[in-house]
CSV table of C-alpha atoms in Angstrom, one decimal:
chain,number,residue,atom,x,y,z
A,1,MET,CA,19.4,-9.7,-10.1
A,2,ASN,CA,19.2,-11.4,-13.5
A,3,LYS,CA,20.6,-14.6,-12.0
A,4,GLU,CA,17.9,-14.6,-9.3
A,5,GLN,CA,15.1,-13.9,-11.8
A,6,GLN,CA,16.3,-16.8,-13.9
A,7,LEU,CA,16.4,-19.1,-10.9
A,8,ILE,CA,12.7,-18.3,-10.2
A,9,ASP,CA,11.8,-18.8,-13.8
A,10,VAL,CA,13.5,-22.2,-14.1
A,11,TRP,CA,12.0,-23.3,-10.8
A,12,MET,CA,8.5,-22.2,-11.7
A,13,LYS,CA,8.8,-24.3,-14.9
A,14,GLU,CA,10.1,-27.3,-13.1
A,15,GLN,CA,7.1,-27.1,-10.8
A,16,GLY,CA,4.8,-26.8,-13.8
A,17,TRP,CA,3.4,-23.5,-12.4
A,18,SER,CA,2.6,-20.3,-14.1
A,19,TYR,CA,2.8,-16.8,-12.7
A,20,TRP,CA,-0.3,-15.3,-11.1
A,21,LYS,CA,-2.3,-12.7,-12.9
A,22,PRO,CA,-1.2,-9.1,-12.6
A,23,HIS,CA,-3.9,-8.1,-10.1
A,24,GLU,CA,-3.1,-11.1,-8.0
A,25,ILE,CA,0.6,-10.3,-7.9
A,26,LEU,CA,-0.3,-6.7,-7.0
A,27,ALA,CA,-2.4,-7.8,-4.1
A,28,ARG,CA,0.5,-9.9,-2.9
A,29,LEU,CA,2.8,-6.9,-3.3
A,30,MET,CA,0.4,-4.9,-1.1
A,31,GLU,CA,0.4,-7.7,1.5
A,32,GLU,CA,4.3,-7.8,1.6
A,33,THR,CA,4.7,-4.0,1.7
A,34,GLY,CA,2.2,-4.1,4.6
A,35,GLU,CA,4.4,-6.5,6.5
A,36,PHE,CA,7.3,-4.2,5.8
A,37,ALA,CA,5.3,-1.3,7.2
A,38,ARG,CA,4.5,-3.1,10.4
A,39,LEU,CA,8.2,-3.8,10.9
A,40,VAL,CA,9.0,-0.1,10.4
A,41,ASN,CA,6.5,0.8,13.1
A,42,HIS,CA,7.9,-1.9,15.4
A,43,GLU,CA,11.5,-0.7,15.0
A,44,TYR,CA,11.1,3.0,14.6
A,45,GLY,CA,7.5,3.8,15.7
A,46,PRO,CA,5.1,3.7,18.6
A,47,LYS,CA,4.9,0.0,18.7
A,48,LYS,CA,8.5,-0.8,19.5
A,49,LYS,CA,8.7,-4.4,20.3
A,50,LYS,CA,12.0,-5.6,18.9
A,51,GLU,CA,15.5,-5.8,20.1
A,52,GLY,CA,18.4,-6.8,17.9
A,53,GLU,CA,17.8,-8.9,14.8
A,54,SER,CA,16.2,-6.0,13.1
A,55,VAL,CA,18.5,-5.9,10.0
A,56,GLN,CA,17.7,-9.6,9.4
A,57,ASP,CA,14.0,-8.9,9.7
A,58,PHE,CA,14.2,-6.1,7.3
A,59,GLU,CA,16.2,-8.2,4.8
A,60,ASP,CA,13.4,-10.8,5.0
A,61,GLU,CA,10.6,-8.3,4.3
A,62,ILE,CA,12.6,-6.6,1.5
A,63,GLY,CA,13.3,-10.0,0.0
A,64,ASP,CA,9.7,-10.9,-0.1
A,65,ILE,CA,8.8,-7.6,-1.8
A,66,LEU,CA,11.6,-8.2,-4.4
A,67,TYR,CA,10.4,-11.8,-5.0
A,68,THR,CA,6.9,-10.5,-5.7
A,69,LEU,CA,8.3,-7.9,-8.1
A,70,ALA,CA,10.5,-10.5,-9.8
A,71,CYS,CA,7.4,-12.6,-10.5
A,72,PHE,CA,5.7,-9.7,-12.1
A,73,ALA,CA,8.8,-8.8,-14.0
A,74,ASN,CA,9.4,-12.3,-15.3
A,75,SER,CA,5.8,-12.5,-16.6
A,76,HIS,CA,6.4,-9.3,-18.5
A,77,GLY,CA,9.9,-9.8,-19.8
A,78,ILE,CA,11.3,-7.0,-17.6
A,79,SER,CA,14.8,-7.0,-16.0
A,80,LEU,CA,14.9,-5.7,-12.4
A,81,ASP,CA,18.5,-4.6,-12.9
A,82,ALA,CA,17.6,-2.6,-16.0
A,83,ALA,CA,14.6,-1.1,-14.3
A,84,LEU,CA,16.6,0.0,-11.3
A,85,GLU,CA,19.3,1.4,-13.6
A,86,ARG,CA,16.8,3.5,-15.5
A,87,SER,CA,15.4,4.9,-12.3
A,88,ILE,CA,18.9,5.9,-11.1
A,89,GLN,CA,19.5,7.6,-14.4
A,90,LYS,CA,16.2,9.4,-14.1
A,91,VAL,CA,16.8,10.7,-10.5
A,92,ALA,CA,20.5,11.6,-11.3
A,93,GLY,CA,19.6,13.3,-14.5
A,94,ARG,CA,16.9,15.3,-12.8
A,95,ASP,CA,19.3,16.6,-10.3
A,96,LYS,CA,22.6,16.9,-12.0
A,97,GLY,CA,22.4,16.3,-15.7
A,98,ARG,CA,24.9,13.5,-15.6
A,99,PHE,CA,25.3,9.7,-14.9
B,1,MET,CA,22.0,-5.2,-7.9
B,2,ASN,CA,25.0,-4.5,-5.8
B,3,LYS,CA,26.4,-2.4,-8.5
B,4,GLU,CA,23.4,-0.2,-8.6
B,5,GLN,CA,23.2,0.1,-4.9
B,6,GLN,CA,26.8,1.4,-4.8
B,7,LEU,CA,26.0,3.8,-7.6
B,8,ILE,CA,23.3,5.3,-5.5
B,9,ASP,CA,25.5,5.5,-2.4
B,10,VAL,CA,28.4,7.2,-4.2
B,11,TRP,CA,26.1,9.6,-5.8
B,12,MET,CA,24.3,10.5,-2.5
B,13,LYS,CA,27.7,11.2,-0.9
B,14,GLU,CA,28.8,13.4,-3.8
B,15,GLN,CA,25.6,15.4,-3.4
B,16,GLY,CA,26.2,15.7,0.4
B,17,TRP,CA,22.8,14.1,1.0
B,18,SER,CA,21.7,11.6,3.6
B,19,TYR,CA,19.0,9.0,3.2
B,20,TRP,CA,15.5,9.8,4.4
B,21,LYS,CA,14.2,8.4,7.7
B,22,PRO,CA,12.7,5.0,7.6
B,23,HIS,CA,9.1,6.2,7.8
B,24,GLU,CA,9.7,8.7,5.1
B,25,ILE,CA,11.1,6.1,2.8
B,26,LEU,CA,8.2,3.9,3.6
B,27,ALA,CA,5.7,6.6,2.6
B,28,ARG,CA,7.6,7.0,-0.7
B,29,LEU,CA,7.3,3.2,-1.2
B,30,MET,CA,3.6,3.5,-0.7
B,31,GLU,CA,3.4,6.3,-3.2
B,32,GLU,CA,5.4,4.3,-5.8
B,33,THR,CA,3.4,1.1,-5.3
B,34,GLY,CA,0.3,3.2,-5.7
B,35,GLU,CA,1.5,4.4,-9.1
B,36,PHE,CA,2.2,0.8,-10.0
B,37,ALA,CA,-1.3,-0.2,-8.9
B,38,ARG,CA,-2.8,2.5,-11.1
B,39,LEU,CA,-0.9,1.2,-14.1
B,40,VAL,CA,-2.1,-2.3,-13.4
B,41,ASN,CA,-5.7,-1.1,-13.5
B,42,HIS,CA,-5.0,0.9,-16.7
B,43,GLU,CA,-3.6,-2.1,-18.4
B,44,TYR,CA,-5.7,-5.0,-17.0
B,45,GLY,CA,-8.6,-3.5,-15.3
B,46,PRO,CA,-11.7,-1.3,-15.8
B,47,LYS,CA,-9.8,1.8,-16.6
B,48,LYS,CA,-8.1,0.6,-19.7
B,49,LYS,CA,-6.5,3.6,-21.2
B,50,LYS,CA,-3.2,2.5,-22.7
B,51,GLU,CA,-2.1,1.0,-26.0
B,52,GLY,CA,1.4,-0.3,-26.4
B,53,GLU,CA,4.3,1.0,-24.4
B,54,SER,CA,3.0,-0.9,-21.4
B,55,VAL,CA,6.1,-2.9,-20.7
B,56,GLN,CA,8.1,0.3,-20.7
B,57,ASP,CA,5.7,1.9,-18.3
B,58,PHE,CA,5.8,-1.1,-16.0
B,59,GLU,CA,9.6,-1.1,-16.1
B,60,ASP,CA,9.5,2.6,-15.0
B,61,GLU,CA,7.2,1.9,-12.0
B,62,ILE,CA,9.1,-1.2,-10.9
B,63,GLY,CA,12.4,0.8,-11.2
B,64,ASP,CA,11.0,3.5,-8.9
B,65,ILE,CA,9.9,0.9,-6.3
B,66,LEU,CA,13.4,-0.7,-6.5
B,67,TYR,CA,15.1,2.6,-6.1
B,68,THR,CA,13.1,3.3,-3.0
B,69,LEU,CA,13.9,-0.1,-1.6
B,70,ALA,CA,17.6,0.4,-2.5
B,71,CYS,CA,17.7,3.6,-0.4
B,72,PHE,CA,16.2,1.8,2.6
B,73,ALA,CA,18.6,-1.1,2.1
B,74,ASN,CA,21.6,1.2,1.8
B,75,SER,CA,20.8,3.0,5.0
B,76,HIS,CA,20.6,-0.4,6.8
B,77,GLY,CA,23.5,-2.3,5.2
B,78,ILE,CA,21.3,-4.7,3.4
B,79,SER,CA,22.1,-6.2,-0.1
B,80,LEU,CA,19.0,-6.5,-2.4
B,81,ASP,CA,20.6,-9.4,-4.2
B,82,ALA,CA,21.1,-11.3,-0.9
B,83,ALA,CA,17.6,-10.4,0.3
B,84,LEU,CA,16.0,-11.8,-2.9
B,85,GLU,CA,18.1,-14.9,-2.8
B,86,ARG,CA,17.0,-15.7,0.7
B,87,SER,CA,13.4,-15.3,-0.2
B,88,ILE,CA,13.8,-17.6,-3.2
B,89,GLN,CA,15.4,-20.2,-0.8
B,90,LYS,CA,12.5,-19.8,1.6
B,91,VAL,CA,9.9,-20.3,-1.1
B,92,ALA,CA,11.7,-23.1,-2.8
B,93,GLY,CA,12.4,-24.8,0.5
B,94,ARG,CA,8.8,-24.5,1.6
B,95,ASP,CA,7.7,-26.3,-1.5
B,96,LYS,CA,10.4,-28.8,-2.4
B,97,GLY,CA,13.0,-29.0,0.3
B,98,ARG,CA,15.8,-28.2,-2.1
B,99,PHE,CA,17.7,-25.3,-3.8
C,1,MET,CA,-19.4,8.2,11.4
C,2,ASN,CA,-19.2,11.3,13.6
C,3,LYS,CA,-20.5,9.3,16.5
C,4,GLU,CA,-17.7,6.7,16.1
C,5,GLN,CA,-15.0,9.4,15.7
C,6,GLN,CA,-16.2,11.0,19.0
C,7,LEU,CA,-16.2,7.6,20.8
C,8,ILE,CA,-12.5,7.2,19.8
C,9,ASP,CA,-11.6,10.7,20.9
C,10,VAL,CA,-13.3,10.4,24.3
C,11,TRP,CA,-11.7,7.0,24.8
C,12,MET,CA,-8.2,8.2,23.9
C,13,LYS,CA,-8.6,11.0,26.4
C,14,GLU,CA,-9.8,8.7,29.1
C,15,GLN,CA,-6.7,6.6,28.5
C,16,GLY,CA,-4.5,9.6,28.6
C,17,TRP,CA,-3.2,8.7,25.1
C,18,SER,CA,-2.4,10.9,22.2
C,19,TYR,CA,-2.7,10.1,18.6
C,20,TRP,CA,0.4,8.7,16.7
C,21,LYS,CA,2.4,10.9,14.4
C,22,PRO,CA,1.2,11.1,10.8
C,23,HIS,CA,3.9,8.9,9.4
C,24,GLU,CA,3.2,6.3,12.1
C,25,ILE,CA,-0.5,6.3,11.4
C,26,LEU,CA,0.3,6.0,7.7
C,27,ALA,CA,2.5,2.9,8.3
C,28,ARG,CA,-0.4,1.4,10.2
C,29,LEU,CA,-2.7,2.2,7.3
C,30,MET,CA,-0.3,0.3,5.0
C,31,GLU,CA,-0.3,-2.6,7.3
C,32,GLU,CA,-4.1,-2.8,7.5
C,33,THR,CA,-4.6,-2.4,3.8
C,34,GLY,CA,-2.0,-5.2,3.4
C,35,GLU,CA,-4.2,-7.5,5.5
C,36,PHE,CA,-7.2,-6.6,3.4
C,37,ALA,CA,-5.2,-7.4,0.3
C,38,ARG,CA,-4.3,-10.8,1.6
C,39,LEU,CA,-7.9,-11.5,2.3
C,40,VAL,CA,-8.9,-10.5,-1.3
C,41,ASN,CA,-6.4,-13.0,-2.6
C,42,HIS,CA,-7.7,-15.6,-0.2
C,43,GLU,CA,-11.2,-15.1,-1.3
C,44,TYR,CA,-10.9,-14.2,-5.0
C,45,GLY,CA,-7.3,-15.1,-6.0
C,46,PRO,CA,-4.9,-18.0,-6.4
C,47,LYS,CA,-4.6,-18.6,-2.7
C,48,LYS,CA,-8.2,-19.6,-2.0
C,49,LYS,CA,-8.3,-20.9,1.5
C,50,LYS,CA,-11.6,-19.8,3.0
C,51,GLU,CA,-15.1,-21.1,3.0
C,52,GLY,CA,-18.0,-19.0,4.4
C,53,GLU,CA,-17.4,-16.3,6.9
C,54,SER,CA,-15.8,-14.1,4.3
C,55,VAL,CA,-18.2,-11.2,4.6
C,56,GLN,CA,-17.4,-11.1,8.3
C,57,ASP,CA,-13.7,-11.2,7.6
C,58,PHE,CA,-13.9,-8.3,5.1
C,59,GLU,CA,-15.9,-6.3,7.6
C,60,ASP,CA,-13.1,-6.8,10.2
C,61,GLU,CA,-10.4,-5.7,7.8
C,62,ILE,CA,-12.4,-2.7,6.5
C,63,GLY,CA,-13.2,-1.7,10.1
C,64,ASP,CA,-9.5,-1.7,10.9
C,65,ILE,CA,-8.7,0.5,8.0
C,66,LEU,CA,-11.5,2.9,9.0
C,67,TYR,CA,-10.3,3.0,12.6
C,68,THR,CA,-6.8,4.0,11.3
C,69,LEU,CA,-8.3,6.7,9.1
C,70,ALA,CA,-10.4,7.9,12.0
C,71,CYS,CA,-7.3,8.4,14.2
C,72,PHE,CA,-5.7,10.5,11.4
C,73,ALA,CA,-8.9,12.4,10.9
C,74,ASN,CA,-9.4,13.1,14.6
C,75,SER,CA,-5.9,14.5,14.9
C,76,HIS,CA,-6.5,16.8,12.0
C,77,GLY,CA,-10.1,17.9,12.7
C,78,ILE,CA,-11.5,16.1,9.7
C,79,SER,CA,-15.0,14.5,9.6
C,80,LEU,CA,-15.0,11.2,7.8
C,81,ASP,CA,-18.6,11.7,6.8
C,82,ALA,CA,-17.9,15.1,5.2
C,83,ALA,CA,-14.8,13.7,3.5
C,84,LEU,CA,-16.8,10.9,1.9
C,85,GLU,CA,-19.6,13.3,0.9
C,86,ARG,CA,-17.1,15.5,-0.9
C,87,SER,CA,-15.7,12.6,-2.8
C,88,ILE,CA,-19.1,11.5,-3.9
C,89,GLN,CA,-19.9,15.0,-5.1
C,90,LYS,CA,-16.6,15.0,-7.0
C,91,VAL,CA,-17.2,11.7,-8.7
C,92,ALA,CA,-20.9,12.5,-9.4
C,93,GLY,CA,-20.0,16.0,-10.7
C,94,ARG,CA,-17.4,14.6,-13.0
C,95,ASP,CA,-19.8,12.3,-14.6
C,96,LYS,CA,-23.2,14.0,-14.5
C,97,GLY,CA,-23.0,17.5,-13.3
C,98,ARG,CA,-25.5,17.0,-10.6
C,99,PHE,CA,-26.0,15.7,-7.0
D,1,MET,CA,-21.9,6.7,6.6
D,2,ASN,CA,-25.0,4.6,5.7
D,3,LYS,CA,-26.5,7.6,4.0
D,4,GLU,CA,-23.5,8.1,1.8
D,5,GLN,CA,-23.3,4.4,1.0
D,6,GLN,CA,-26.9,4.5,-0.2
D,7,LEU,CA,-26.2,7.6,-2.3
D,8,ILE,CA,-23.5,5.8,-4.1
D,9,ASP,CA,-25.6,2.8,-4.6
D,10,VAL,CA,-28.6,4.7,-6.0
D,11,TRP,CA,-26.3,6.7,-8.2
D,12,MET,CA,-24.5,3.6,-9.6
D,13,LYS,CA,-27.9,2.1,-10.5
D,14,GLU,CA,-29.1,5.2,-12.2
D,15,GLN,CA,-25.9,5.2,-14.3
D,16,GLY,CA,-26.5,1.5,-15.1
D,17,TRP,CA,-23.1,0.7,-13.7
D,18,SER,CA,-21.9,-2.2,-11.7
D,19,TYR,CA,-19.1,-2.2,-9.1
D,20,TRP,CA,-15.6,-3.2,-10.1
D,21,LYS,CA,-14.3,-6.6,-9.3
D,22,PRO,CA,-12.6,-7.0,-5.8
D,23,HIS,CA,-9.1,-7.0,-7.2
D,24,GLU,CA,-9.8,-3.9,-9.2
D,25,ILE,CA,-11.2,-2.0,-6.2
D,26,LEU,CA,-8.2,-3.2,-4.2
D,27,ALA,CA,-5.8,-1.7,-6.9
D,28,ARG,CA,-7.7,1.5,-6.7
D,29,LEU,CA,-7.4,1.5,-2.9
D,30,MET,CA,-3.7,1.1,-3.3
D,31,GLU,CA,-3.6,4.0,-5.7
D,32,GLU,CA,-5.6,6.2,-3.3
D,33,THR,CA,-3.5,5.3,-0.2
D,34,GLY,CA,-0.4,6.1,-2.3
D,35,GLU,CA,-1.7,9.6,-2.9
D,36,PHE,CA,-2.4,10.0,0.7
D,37,ALA,CA,1.2,8.8,1.5
D,38,ARG,CA,2.6,11.4,-0.9
D,39,LEU,CA,0.7,14.1,0.9
D,40,VAL,CA,2.0,13.0,4.3
D,41,ASN,CA,5.5,13.3,3.0
D,42,HIS,CA,4.7,16.7,1.5
D,43,GLU,CA,3.3,18.0,4.8
D,44,TYR,CA,5.5,16.2,7.3
D,45,GLY,CA,8.4,14.7,5.5
D,46,PRO,CA,11.5,15.6,3.5
D,47,LYS,CA,9.5,16.8,0.5
D,48,LYS,CA,7.7,19.7,2.2
D,49,LYS,CA,6.1,21.7,-0.6
D,50,LYS,CA,2.8,22.9,0.8
D,51,GLU,CA,1.7,25.9,2.8
D,52,GLY,CA,-1.8,26.1,4.2
D,53,GLU,CA,-4.7,24.2,2.7
D,54,SER,CA,-3.3,21.0,4.1
D,55,VAL,CA,-6.4,20.0,6.1
D,56,GLN,CA,-8.5,20.4,2.9
D,57,ASP,CA,-6.0,18.3,0.9
D,58,PHE,CA,-6.1,15.5,3.6
D,59,GLU,CA,-9.9,15.6,3.6
D,60,ASP,CA,-9.8,15.0,-0.2
D,61,GLU,CA,-7.4,12.1,0.0
D,62,ILE,CA,-9.2,10.5,2.9
D,63,GLY,CA,-12.5,10.9,1.1
D,64,ASP,CA,-11.2,9.1,-1.9
D,65,ILE,CA,-10.1,6.2,0.2
D,66,LEU,CA,-13.5,6.1,1.9
D,67,TYR,CA,-15.2,6.2,-1.5
D,68,THR,CA,-13.2,3.2,-2.6
D,69,LEU,CA,-14.0,1.3,0.5
D,70,ALA,CA,-17.7,2.2,0.2
D,71,CYS,CA,-17.7,0.6,-3.3
D,72,PHE,CA,-16.2,-2.6,-1.9
D,73,ALA,CA,-18.5,-2.6,1.1
D,74,ASN,CA,-21.6,-2.0,-1.1
D,75,SER,CA,-20.8,-4.9,-3.3
D,76,HIS,CA,-20.5,-7.1,-0.3
D,77,GLY,CA,-23.4,-5.9,1.8
D,78,ILE,CA,-21.2,-4.4,4.5
D,79,SER,CA,-22.0,-1.3,6.5
D,80,LEU,CA,-18.9,1.0,7.0
D,81,ASP,CA,-20.4,2.3,10.3
D,82,ALA,CA,-20.9,-1.2,11.7
D,83,ALA,CA,-17.4,-2.1,10.6
D,84,LEU,CA,-15.9,0.8,12.3
D,85,GLU,CA,-17.9,0.2,15.5
D,86,ARG,CA,-16.7,-3.4,15.7
D,87,SER,CA,-13.1,-2.3,15.4
D,88,ILE,CA,-13.5,0.3,18.1
D,89,GLN,CA,-15.0,-2.4,20.3
D,90,LYS,CA,-12.1,-4.7,19.5
D,91,VAL,CA,-9.5,-2.1,20.4
D,92,ALA,CA,-11.3,-0.9,23.5
D,93,GLY,CA,-11.9,-4.4,24.7
D,94,ARG,CA,-8.3,-5.4,24.2
D,95,ASP,CA,-7.2,-2.6,26.4
D,96,LYS,CA,-9.8,-2.1,29.0
D,97,GLY,CA,-12.5,-4.8,28.9
D,98,ARG,CA,-15.3,-2.3,28.5
D,99,PHE,CA,-17.2,-0.3,26.0
């Protein structure tokens, strides 16, 4: 996702914008995960309302969460790819001692 | 992140595991974002406890959130990269009509 | 809040409804806290959009979170009042050894 | 819960403390709901680890969420009881036009 993170960074600079403060990005993350949660209940829970299109809807919600994380990561010099790789190593190492 | 998503998928199959149900992955996402929130308060809020190392800690927490999202995405045939790209398009389109 | 918890319980029974499953109530809690988070960013963050009325808006969002918690509590035989009292004791005990 | 809210307020004043800022309380709320989510997965999900005691554990987690909400409510002049009552009215009114 390095390419996408750079796109966001270039674009923010072109707009003359700076990233939100950590607590503000966190609140946005909470809002976006809340929308994802609502969709999970719509698709798999007691509030079933949707037919079809659900994969597209989930892609949208996951994308918004990733965008929010990318803003936090960019303002802290963190690579999403590297972060995910480390978590995979951690999980795999915990269970099998390899990877 | 396609490469990382495939790594997870191969590894799950080798273990003979299947992905958790949507609501279970969602609960895990909530747990992981909660740990991220605690770290934000430790670093930037009233419970300051940390010195140094913070970027590494944030990378860990962001990685765990991404791992959780990757499991959901894998079980729904969604690409994290594509999801992020669409959100960037959406944000950029909303503000500038380009990208 | 015992009175309010009982109101909910009586009303659910009159409707012939049963409480959602734990993971479903949890997803709803996540959705409601997400709406609360959005309001915090609207009032105190970078997305300021509101004038006046904010206390009423916060009361609404907090009420929805409490309602969700009350459903979980009712389906587990938990009193919200007793739960809050125990947390107060815990916090107070941790800091002063009294209460 | 008016009694409990007042207890917190009196105690905060005795300590000479002031309530956290809205975004800080929000981050704490996210942390506490995350712990609640972990417990739901432990009890009802793929990570079953607990035997017995679960009602007590849930009371603890719900109490911590309520305490966090009470701090936000106290710093905004909001009554938790009144907030919950309004949400009940809203839900009941939506479905039956009474209460």
